[in-house]
XYZ file of N, CA and C in Angstrom:
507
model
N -61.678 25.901 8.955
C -62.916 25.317 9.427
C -62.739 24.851 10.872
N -63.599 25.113 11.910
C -63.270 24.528 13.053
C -64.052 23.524 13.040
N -63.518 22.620 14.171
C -63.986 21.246 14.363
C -65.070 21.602 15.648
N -66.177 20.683 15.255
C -67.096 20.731 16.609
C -67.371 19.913 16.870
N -66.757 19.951 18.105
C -66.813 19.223 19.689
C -68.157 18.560 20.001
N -68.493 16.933 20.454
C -69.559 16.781 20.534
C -69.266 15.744 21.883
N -70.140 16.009 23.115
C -69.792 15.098 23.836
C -70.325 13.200 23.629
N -69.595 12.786 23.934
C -70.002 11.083 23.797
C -70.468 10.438 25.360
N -69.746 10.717 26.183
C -69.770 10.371 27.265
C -69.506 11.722 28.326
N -71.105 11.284 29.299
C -71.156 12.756 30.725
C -70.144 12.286 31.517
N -70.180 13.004 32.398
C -68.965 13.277 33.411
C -69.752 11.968 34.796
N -70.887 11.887 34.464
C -71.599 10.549 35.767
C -71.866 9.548 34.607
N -71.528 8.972 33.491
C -71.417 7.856 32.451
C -69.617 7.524 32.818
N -68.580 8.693 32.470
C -67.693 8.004 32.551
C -67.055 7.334 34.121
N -67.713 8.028 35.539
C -67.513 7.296 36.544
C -68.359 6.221 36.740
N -69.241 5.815 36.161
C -69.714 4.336 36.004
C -69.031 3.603 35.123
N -68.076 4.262 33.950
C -67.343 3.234 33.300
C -66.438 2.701 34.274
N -65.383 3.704 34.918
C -64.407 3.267 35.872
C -64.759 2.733 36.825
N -66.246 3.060 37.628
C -66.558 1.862 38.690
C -66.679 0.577 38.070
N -67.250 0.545 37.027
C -67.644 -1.280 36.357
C -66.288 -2.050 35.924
N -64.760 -1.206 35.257
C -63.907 -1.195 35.532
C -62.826 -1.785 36.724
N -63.278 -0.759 37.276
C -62.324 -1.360 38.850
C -63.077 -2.986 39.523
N -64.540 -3.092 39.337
C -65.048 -4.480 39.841
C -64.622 -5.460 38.879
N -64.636 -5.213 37.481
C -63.882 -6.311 36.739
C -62.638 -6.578 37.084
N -61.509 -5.566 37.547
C -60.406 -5.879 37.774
C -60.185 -5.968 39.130
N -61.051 -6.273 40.107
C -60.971 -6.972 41.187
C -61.607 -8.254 41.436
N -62.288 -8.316 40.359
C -62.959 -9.772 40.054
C -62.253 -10.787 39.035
N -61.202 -10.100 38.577
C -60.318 -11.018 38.352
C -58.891 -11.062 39.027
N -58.447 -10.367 40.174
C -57.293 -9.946 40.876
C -57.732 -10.400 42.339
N -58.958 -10.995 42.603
C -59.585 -11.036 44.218
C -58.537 -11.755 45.024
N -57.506 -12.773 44.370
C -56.820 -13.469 45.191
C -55.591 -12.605 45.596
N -55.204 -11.204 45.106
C -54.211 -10.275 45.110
C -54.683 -9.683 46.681
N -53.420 -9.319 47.273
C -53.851 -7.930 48.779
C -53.441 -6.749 47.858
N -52.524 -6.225 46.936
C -52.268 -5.283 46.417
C -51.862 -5.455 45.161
N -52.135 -3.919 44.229
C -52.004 -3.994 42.939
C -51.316 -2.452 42.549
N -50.756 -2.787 41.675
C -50.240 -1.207 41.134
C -51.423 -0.705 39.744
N -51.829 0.458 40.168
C -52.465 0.748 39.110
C -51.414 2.117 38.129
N -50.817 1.565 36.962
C -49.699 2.243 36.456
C -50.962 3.258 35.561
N -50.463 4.747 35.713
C -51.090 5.614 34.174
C -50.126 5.926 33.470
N -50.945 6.682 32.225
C -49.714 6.915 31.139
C -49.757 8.268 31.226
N -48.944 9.311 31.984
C -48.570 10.755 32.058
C -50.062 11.356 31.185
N -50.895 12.233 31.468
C -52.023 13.034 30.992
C -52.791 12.259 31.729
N -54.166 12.347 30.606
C -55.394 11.584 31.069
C -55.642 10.590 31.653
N -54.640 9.640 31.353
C -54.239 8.292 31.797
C -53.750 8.557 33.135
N -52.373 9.366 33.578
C -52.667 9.298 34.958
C -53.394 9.645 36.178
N -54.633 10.167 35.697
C -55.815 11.088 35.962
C -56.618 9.731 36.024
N -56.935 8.715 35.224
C -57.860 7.818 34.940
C -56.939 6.697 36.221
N -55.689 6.648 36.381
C -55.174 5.539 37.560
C -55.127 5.815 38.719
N -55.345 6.854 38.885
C -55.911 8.197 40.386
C -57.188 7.646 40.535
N -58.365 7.801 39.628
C -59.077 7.509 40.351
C -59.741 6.255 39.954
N -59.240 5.428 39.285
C -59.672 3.890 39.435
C -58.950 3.475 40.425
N -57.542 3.924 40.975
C -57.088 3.009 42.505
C -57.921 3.319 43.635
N -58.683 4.813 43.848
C -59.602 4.782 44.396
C -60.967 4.648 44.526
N -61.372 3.917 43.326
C -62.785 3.170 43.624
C -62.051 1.474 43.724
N -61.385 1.321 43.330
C -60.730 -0.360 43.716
C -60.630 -0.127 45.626
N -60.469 1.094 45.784
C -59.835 0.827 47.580
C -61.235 0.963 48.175
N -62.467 1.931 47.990
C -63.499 1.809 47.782
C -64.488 0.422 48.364
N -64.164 -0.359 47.022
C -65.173 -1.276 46.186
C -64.248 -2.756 47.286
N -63.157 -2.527 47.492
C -62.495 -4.010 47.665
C -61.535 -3.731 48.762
N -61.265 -5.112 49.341
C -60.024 -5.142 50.340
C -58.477 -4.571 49.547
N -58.830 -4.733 48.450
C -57.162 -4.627 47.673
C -56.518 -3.232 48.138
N -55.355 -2.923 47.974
C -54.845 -1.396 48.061
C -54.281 -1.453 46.960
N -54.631 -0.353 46.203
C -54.203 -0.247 44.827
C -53.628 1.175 45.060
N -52.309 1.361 44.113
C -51.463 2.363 44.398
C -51.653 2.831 42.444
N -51.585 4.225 42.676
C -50.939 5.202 41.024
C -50.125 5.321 41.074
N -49.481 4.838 40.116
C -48.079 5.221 39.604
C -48.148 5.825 38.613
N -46.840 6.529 38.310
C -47.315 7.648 37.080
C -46.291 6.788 36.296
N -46.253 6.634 34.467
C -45.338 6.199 33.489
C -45.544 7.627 32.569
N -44.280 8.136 32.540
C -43.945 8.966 32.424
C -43.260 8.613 30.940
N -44.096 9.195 29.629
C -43.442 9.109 28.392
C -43.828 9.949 27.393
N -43.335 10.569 26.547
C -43.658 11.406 25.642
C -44.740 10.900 24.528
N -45.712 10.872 24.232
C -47.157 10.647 23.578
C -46.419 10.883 22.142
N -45.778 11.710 22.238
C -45.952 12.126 20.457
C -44.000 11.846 19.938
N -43.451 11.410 20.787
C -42.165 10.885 19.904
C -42.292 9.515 21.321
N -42.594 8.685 21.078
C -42.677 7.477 21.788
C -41.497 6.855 22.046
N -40.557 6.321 20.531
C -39.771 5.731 20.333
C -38.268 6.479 20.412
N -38.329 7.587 21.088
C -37.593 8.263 21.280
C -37.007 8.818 22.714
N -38.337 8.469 23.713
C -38.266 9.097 25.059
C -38.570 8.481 25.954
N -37.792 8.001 26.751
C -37.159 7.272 27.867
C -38.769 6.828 28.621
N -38.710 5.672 28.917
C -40.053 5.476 29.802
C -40.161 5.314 31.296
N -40.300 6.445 32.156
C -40.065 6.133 33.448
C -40.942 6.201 34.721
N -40.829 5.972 35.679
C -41.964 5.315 36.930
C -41.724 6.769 37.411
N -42.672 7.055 38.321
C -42.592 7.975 39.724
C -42.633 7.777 41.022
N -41.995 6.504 41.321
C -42.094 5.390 42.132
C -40.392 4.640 41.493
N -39.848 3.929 42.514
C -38.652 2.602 42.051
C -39.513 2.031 41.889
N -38.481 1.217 40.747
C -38.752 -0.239 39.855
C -39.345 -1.048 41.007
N -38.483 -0.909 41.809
C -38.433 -2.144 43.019
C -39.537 -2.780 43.413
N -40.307 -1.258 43.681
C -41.955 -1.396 44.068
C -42.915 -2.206 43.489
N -42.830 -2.462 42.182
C -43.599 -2.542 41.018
C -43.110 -4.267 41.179
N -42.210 -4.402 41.899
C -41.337 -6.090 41.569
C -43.099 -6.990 42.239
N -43.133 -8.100 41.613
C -43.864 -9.664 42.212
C -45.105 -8.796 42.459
N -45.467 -7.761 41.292
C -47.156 -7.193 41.582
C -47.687 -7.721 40.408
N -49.242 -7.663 40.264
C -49.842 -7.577 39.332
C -50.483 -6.019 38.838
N -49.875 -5.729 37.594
C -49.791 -4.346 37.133
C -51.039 -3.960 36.301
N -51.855 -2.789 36.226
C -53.029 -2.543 35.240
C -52.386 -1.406 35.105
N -51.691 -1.495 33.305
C -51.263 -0.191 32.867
C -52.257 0.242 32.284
N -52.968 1.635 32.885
C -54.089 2.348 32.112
C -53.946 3.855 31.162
N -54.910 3.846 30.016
C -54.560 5.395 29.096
C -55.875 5.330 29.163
N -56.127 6.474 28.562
C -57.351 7.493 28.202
C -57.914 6.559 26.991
N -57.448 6.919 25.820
C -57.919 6.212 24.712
C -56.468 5.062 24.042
N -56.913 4.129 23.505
C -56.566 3.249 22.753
C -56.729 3.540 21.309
N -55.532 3.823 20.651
C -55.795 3.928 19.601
C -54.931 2.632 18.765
N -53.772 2.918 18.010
C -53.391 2.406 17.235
C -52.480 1.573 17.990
N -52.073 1.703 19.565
C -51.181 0.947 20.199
C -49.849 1.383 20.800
N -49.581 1.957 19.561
C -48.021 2.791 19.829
C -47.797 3.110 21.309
N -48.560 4.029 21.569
C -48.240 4.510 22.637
C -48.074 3.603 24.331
N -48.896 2.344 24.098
C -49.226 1.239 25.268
C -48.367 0.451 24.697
N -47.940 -0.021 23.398
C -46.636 -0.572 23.305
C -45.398 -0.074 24.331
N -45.192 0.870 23.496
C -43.943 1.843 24.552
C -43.798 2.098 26.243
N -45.264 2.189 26.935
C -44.991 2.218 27.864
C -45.178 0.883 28.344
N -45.253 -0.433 28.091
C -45.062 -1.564 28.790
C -43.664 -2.045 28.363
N -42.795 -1.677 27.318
C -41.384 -1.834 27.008
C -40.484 -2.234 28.506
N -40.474 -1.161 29.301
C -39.429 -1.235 30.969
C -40.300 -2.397 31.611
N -41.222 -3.367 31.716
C -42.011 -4.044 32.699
C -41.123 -5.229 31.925
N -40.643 -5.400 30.651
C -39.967 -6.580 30.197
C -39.017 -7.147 31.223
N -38.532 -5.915 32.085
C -36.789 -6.294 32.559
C -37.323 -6.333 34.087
N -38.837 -5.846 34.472
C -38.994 -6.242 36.294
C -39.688 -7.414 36.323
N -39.555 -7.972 36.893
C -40.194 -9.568 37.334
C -42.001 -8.924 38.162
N -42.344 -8.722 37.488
C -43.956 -8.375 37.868
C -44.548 -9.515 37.498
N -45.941 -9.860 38.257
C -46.277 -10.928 38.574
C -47.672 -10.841 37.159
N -48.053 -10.328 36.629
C -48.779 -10.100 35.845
C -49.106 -8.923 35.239
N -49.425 -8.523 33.658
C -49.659 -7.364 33.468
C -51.352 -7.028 33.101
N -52.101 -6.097 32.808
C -52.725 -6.154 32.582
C -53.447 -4.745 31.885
N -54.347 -4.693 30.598
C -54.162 -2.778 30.054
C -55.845 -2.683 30.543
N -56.011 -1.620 30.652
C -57.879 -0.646 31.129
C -57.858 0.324 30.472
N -58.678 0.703 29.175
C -58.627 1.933 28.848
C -60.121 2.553 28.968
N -60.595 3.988 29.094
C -61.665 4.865 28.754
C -62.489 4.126 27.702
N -61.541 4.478 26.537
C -62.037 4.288 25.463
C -61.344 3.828 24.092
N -61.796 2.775 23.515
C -61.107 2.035 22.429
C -61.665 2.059 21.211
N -60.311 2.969 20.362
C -60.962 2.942 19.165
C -61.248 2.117 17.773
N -60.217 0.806 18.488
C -59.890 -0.631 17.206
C -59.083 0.081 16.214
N -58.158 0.506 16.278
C -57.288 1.348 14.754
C -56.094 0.732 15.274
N -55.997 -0.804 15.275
C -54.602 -1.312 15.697
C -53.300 -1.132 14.537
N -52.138 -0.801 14.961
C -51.171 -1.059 14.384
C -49.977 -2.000 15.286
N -50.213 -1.691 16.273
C -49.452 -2.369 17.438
C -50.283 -3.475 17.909
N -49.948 -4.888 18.617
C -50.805 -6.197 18.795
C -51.122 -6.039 19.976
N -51.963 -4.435 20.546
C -52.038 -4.541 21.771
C -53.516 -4.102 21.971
N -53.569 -4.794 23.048
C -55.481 -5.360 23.598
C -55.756 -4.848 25.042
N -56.853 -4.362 24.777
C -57.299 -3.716 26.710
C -57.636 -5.112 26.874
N -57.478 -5.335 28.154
C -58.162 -6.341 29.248
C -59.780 -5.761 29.573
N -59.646 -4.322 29.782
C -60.701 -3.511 30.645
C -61.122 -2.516 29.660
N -62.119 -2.627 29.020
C -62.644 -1.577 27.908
C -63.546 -0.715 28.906
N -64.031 0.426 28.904
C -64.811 1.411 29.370
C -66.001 1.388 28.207
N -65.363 1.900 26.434
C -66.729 2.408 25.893
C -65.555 2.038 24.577
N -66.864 1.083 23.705
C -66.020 0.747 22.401
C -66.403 1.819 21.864
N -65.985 2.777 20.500
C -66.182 3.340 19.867
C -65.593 3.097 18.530
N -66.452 3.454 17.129
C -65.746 3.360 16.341
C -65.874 4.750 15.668
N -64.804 5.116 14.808
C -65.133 6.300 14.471
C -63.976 6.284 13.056
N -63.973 7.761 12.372
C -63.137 7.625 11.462
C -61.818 7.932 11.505
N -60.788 7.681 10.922
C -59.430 7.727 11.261
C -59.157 9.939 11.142
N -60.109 10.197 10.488
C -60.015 11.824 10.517
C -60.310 12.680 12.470
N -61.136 11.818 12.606
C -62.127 12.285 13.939
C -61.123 12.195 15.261
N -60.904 12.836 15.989
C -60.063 13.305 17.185
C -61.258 12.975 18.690
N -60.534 11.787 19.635
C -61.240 11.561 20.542
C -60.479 11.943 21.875
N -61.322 12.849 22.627
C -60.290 13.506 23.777
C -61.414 13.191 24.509
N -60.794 12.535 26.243
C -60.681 12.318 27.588
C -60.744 12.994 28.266
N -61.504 13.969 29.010
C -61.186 15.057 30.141
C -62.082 14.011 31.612
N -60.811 14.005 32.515
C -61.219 13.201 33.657
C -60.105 14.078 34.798
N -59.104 15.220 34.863
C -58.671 15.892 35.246
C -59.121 17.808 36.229
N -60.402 17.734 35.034
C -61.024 19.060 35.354
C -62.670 18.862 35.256
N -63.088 18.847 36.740
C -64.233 18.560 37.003
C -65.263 18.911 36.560
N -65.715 20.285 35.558
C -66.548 20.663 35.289
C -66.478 20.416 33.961
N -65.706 20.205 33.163
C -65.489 19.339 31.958
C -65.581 17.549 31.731
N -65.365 16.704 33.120
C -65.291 15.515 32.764
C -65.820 14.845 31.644
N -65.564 14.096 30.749
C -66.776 13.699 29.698
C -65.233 13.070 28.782
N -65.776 12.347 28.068
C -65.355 11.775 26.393
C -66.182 12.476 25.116
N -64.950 13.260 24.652
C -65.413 14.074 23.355
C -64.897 13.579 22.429
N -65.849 13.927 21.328
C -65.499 13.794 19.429
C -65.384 14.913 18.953
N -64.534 15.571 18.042
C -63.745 16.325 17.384
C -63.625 16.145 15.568
Protein backbone atom coordinates (compact mmCIF):
# COMPACT_ATOMS: atom_id res chain seq x y z
CA UNK A 1 0.00 0.00 0.00
CA UNK A 2 1.58 3.33 -0.58
CA UNK A 3 1.40 6.10 1.72
CA UNK A 4 -0.05 9.48 0.52
CA UNK A 5 1.70 12.40 0.96
CA UNK A 6 -0.36 15.36 2.05
CA UNK A 7 1.07 18.77 2.41
CA UNK A 8 0.53 20.58 5.96
CA UNK A 9 2.52 23.48 5.54
CA UNK A 10 3.42 25.77 1.86
CA UNK A 11 6.74 26.65 1.18
CA UNK A 12 5.56 30.86 2.07
CA UNK A 13 3.70 29.36 5.62
CA UNK A 14 6.90 27.69 6.57
CA UNK A 15 9.13 31.02 5.96
CA UNK A 16 6.74 32.88 8.13
CA UNK A 17 7.18 30.18 10.71
CA UNK A 18 11.03 30.84 10.72
CA UNK A 19 10.62 34.62 10.42
CA UNK A 20 8.18 34.66 13.67
CA UNK A 21 10.89 32.29 14.98
CA UNK A 22 13.98 34.23 14.52
CA UNK A 23 11.96 37.59 16.18
CA UNK A 24 11.12 35.44 19.18
CA UNK A 25 14.63 34.48 19.50
CA UNK A 26 15.89 37.87 19.20
CA UNK A 27 13.37 39.10 21.48
CA UNK A 28 14.57 37.12 23.94
CA UNK A 29 18.56 37.25 23.07
CA UNK A 30 18.33 41.37 22.27
CA UNK A 31 20.96 41.93 24.96
CA UNK A 32 23.39 39.30 22.91
CA UNK A 33 25.86 40.97 19.72
CA UNK A 34 26.15 37.27 18.58
CA UNK A 35 24.61 33.88 18.64
CA UNK A 36 25.37 30.47 17.26
CA UNK A 37 22.58 29.05 15.50
CA UNK A 38 23.61 25.08 15.85
CA UNK A 39 21.51 22.47 13.15
CA UNK A 40 21.15 18.92 13.38
CA UNK A 41 22.93 17.45 9.98
CA UNK A 42 19.65 17.20 7.25
CA UNK A 43 16.74 19.41 7.52
CA UNK A 44 17.82 20.88 10.58
CA UNK A 45 20.92 22.20 9.12
CA UNK A 46 18.97 23.63 6.24
CA UNK A 47 16.42 25.18 8.90
CA UNK A 48 19.89 26.99 10.89
CA UNK A 49 21.01 28.37 7.37
CA UNK A 50 18.27 30.08 7.05
CA UNK A 51 16.97 31.20 10.42
CA UNK A 52 20.71 32.81 10.98
CA UNK A 53 19.77 34.65 8.02
CA UNK A 54 16.54 36.19 8.77
CA UNK A 55 18.01 36.86 12.52
CA UNK A 56 20.94 38.95 10.46
CA UNK A 57 18.05 40.34 8.42
CA UNK A 58 15.53 41.19 11.20
CA UNK A 59 18.33 42.32 13.98
CA UNK A 60 21.75 43.78 14.86
CA UNK A 61 22.76 40.18 16.12
CA UNK A 62 25.20 38.03 13.79
CA UNK A 63 24.10 34.72 14.01
CA UNK A 64 26.39 32.01 12.63
CA UNK A 65 25.27 27.92 11.33
CA UNK A 66 26.91 25.51 12.64
CA UNK A 67 26.41 22.14 11.51
CA UNK A 68 26.02 19.08 14.57
CA UNK A 69 26.86 16.42 12.85
CA UNK A 70 25.13 12.99 14.19
CA UNK A 71 23.67 9.95 12.96
CA UNK A 72 19.56 10.25 13.26
CA UNK A 73 19.03 6.64 13.32
CA UNK A 74 21.81 5.03 15.74
CA UNK A 75 22.09 8.21 18.03
CA UNK A 76 23.61 6.51 20.94
CA UNK A 77 26.16 5.17 19.01
CA UNK A 78 27.69 8.05 16.83
CA UNK A 79 29.97 10.53 17.89
CA UNK A 80 28.42 14.13 18.00
CA UNK A 81 30.42 16.69 16.22
CA UNK A 82 30.62 20.62 15.25
CA UNK A 83 31.82 21.92 11.77
CA UNK A 84 33.31 24.69 13.45
CA UNK A 85 35.92 24.28 17.01
CA UNK A 86 34.41 23.85 20.24
CA UNK A 87 36.21 27.00 21.02
CA UNK A 88 33.88 29.08 18.95
CA UNK A 89 30.77 27.95 20.48
CA UNK A 90 32.66 28.89 24.16
CA UNK A 91 30.58 32.09 26.40
CA UNK A 92 27.68 32.02 23.40
CA UNK A 93 24.19 31.65 23.67
CA UNK A 94 23.33 28.51 21.51
CA UNK A 95 19.75 27.72 19.54
CA UNK A 96 20.16 24.05 18.73
CA UNK A 97 17.60 23.64 15.85
CA UNK A 98 15.85 20.18 13.96
CA UNK A 99 13.21 19.84 11.54
CA UNK A 100 10.75 17.93 13.65
CA UNK A 101 10.58 17.08 17.35
CA UNK A 102 9.60 13.98 18.00
CA UNK A 103 10.22 11.71 20.86
CA UNK A 104 13.54 13.65 21.86
CA UNK A 105 16.16 11.13 21.27
CA UNK A 106 17.62 12.67 18.75
CA UNK A 107 17.92 16.59 20.53
CA UNK A 108 18.89 14.67 23.57
CA UNK A 109 22.03 13.38 21.81
CA UNK A 110 22.96 16.27 20.08
CA UNK A 111 23.07 18.66 23.15
CA UNK A 112 25.18 15.73 25.07
CA UNK A 113 29.00 17.67 23.83
CA UNK A 114 27.52 21.40 25.01
CA UNK A 115 27.67 19.63 28.71
CA UNK A 116 31.63 19.91 28.64
CA UNK A 117 31.79 23.79 26.71
CA UNK A 118 31.05 26.59 29.00
CA UNK A 119 28.28 28.19 26.63
CA UNK A 120 26.49 30.90 27.99
CA UNK A 121 23.00 29.55 27.39
CA UNK A 122 21.22 26.90 25.45
CA UNK A 123 18.27 27.08 23.73
CA UNK A 124 16.00 24.29 21.10
CA UNK A 125 13.64 25.89 17.72
CA UNK A 126 12.01 23.33 15.93
CA UNK A 127 9.66 23.36 12.42
CA UNK A 128 7.53 21.22 13.90
CA UNK A 129 6.49 19.41 17.19
CA UNK A 130 4.94 16.41 17.48
CA UNK A 131 4.49 15.95 21.64
CA UNK A 132 5.53 12.00 21.45
CA UNK A 133 8.06 12.67 24.33
CA UNK A 134 10.26 9.99 25.56
CA UNK A 135 13.23 12.16 26.25
CA UNK A 136 12.49 15.49 28.84
CA UNK A 137 13.19 17.65 26.01
CA UNK A 138 11.21 20.98 25.12
CA UNK A 139 11.49 23.52 22.09
CA UNK A 140 11.90 27.02 23.36
CA UNK A 141 10.76 28.03 19.61
CA UNK A 142 7.83 25.94 18.18
CA UNK A 143 7.05 26.77 14.38
CA UNK A 144 3.66 24.49 14.04
CA UNK A 145 2.24 22.17 16.88
CA UNK A 146 0.97 19.15 15.33
CA UNK A 147 -0.55 16.19 16.59
CA UNK A 148 -0.79 13.19 14.75
CA UNK A 149 -0.61 9.36 15.14
CA UNK A 150 2.40 7.48 16.22
CA UNK A 151 1.86 5.39 12.61
CA UNK A 152 1.96 8.81 10.45
CA UNK A 153 5.52 9.96 9.10
CA UNK A 154 6.19 13.87 9.22
CA UNK A 155 8.88 15.11 6.71
CA UNK A 156 10.50 18.78 6.41
CA UNK A 157 11.68 19.80 2.97
CA UNK A 158 13.37 23.36 3.48
CA UNK A 159 16.60 22.28 1.31
CA UNK A 160 14.95 22.05 -2.27
CA UNK A 161 13.09 25.01 -3.32
CA UNK A 162 10.41 23.81 -5.34
CA UNK A 163 9.40 21.31 -2.75
CA UNK A 164 9.67 23.51 0.48
CA UNK A 165 6.63 22.58 2.66
CA UNK A 166 5.88 20.20 5.89
CA UNK A 167 4.40 16.86 4.80
CA UNK A 168 2.20 13.96 6.30
CA UNK A 169 2.80 10.48 5.22
Amino acid sequence: MELIESQILSQTQVLQKIRRIAFEIYENNFEESDIVIAGIRGQGHAFAKLLASTLREISPLEASAVLIDVDKDITYESPVEFDCDERFLERKTIIVVDDVLNSGRTLAYSLSPFLSIPVKRIQVAVIVDRNYRRFPIMADYVGYELSTTLSEYVSVVLDDESRMGVYLK
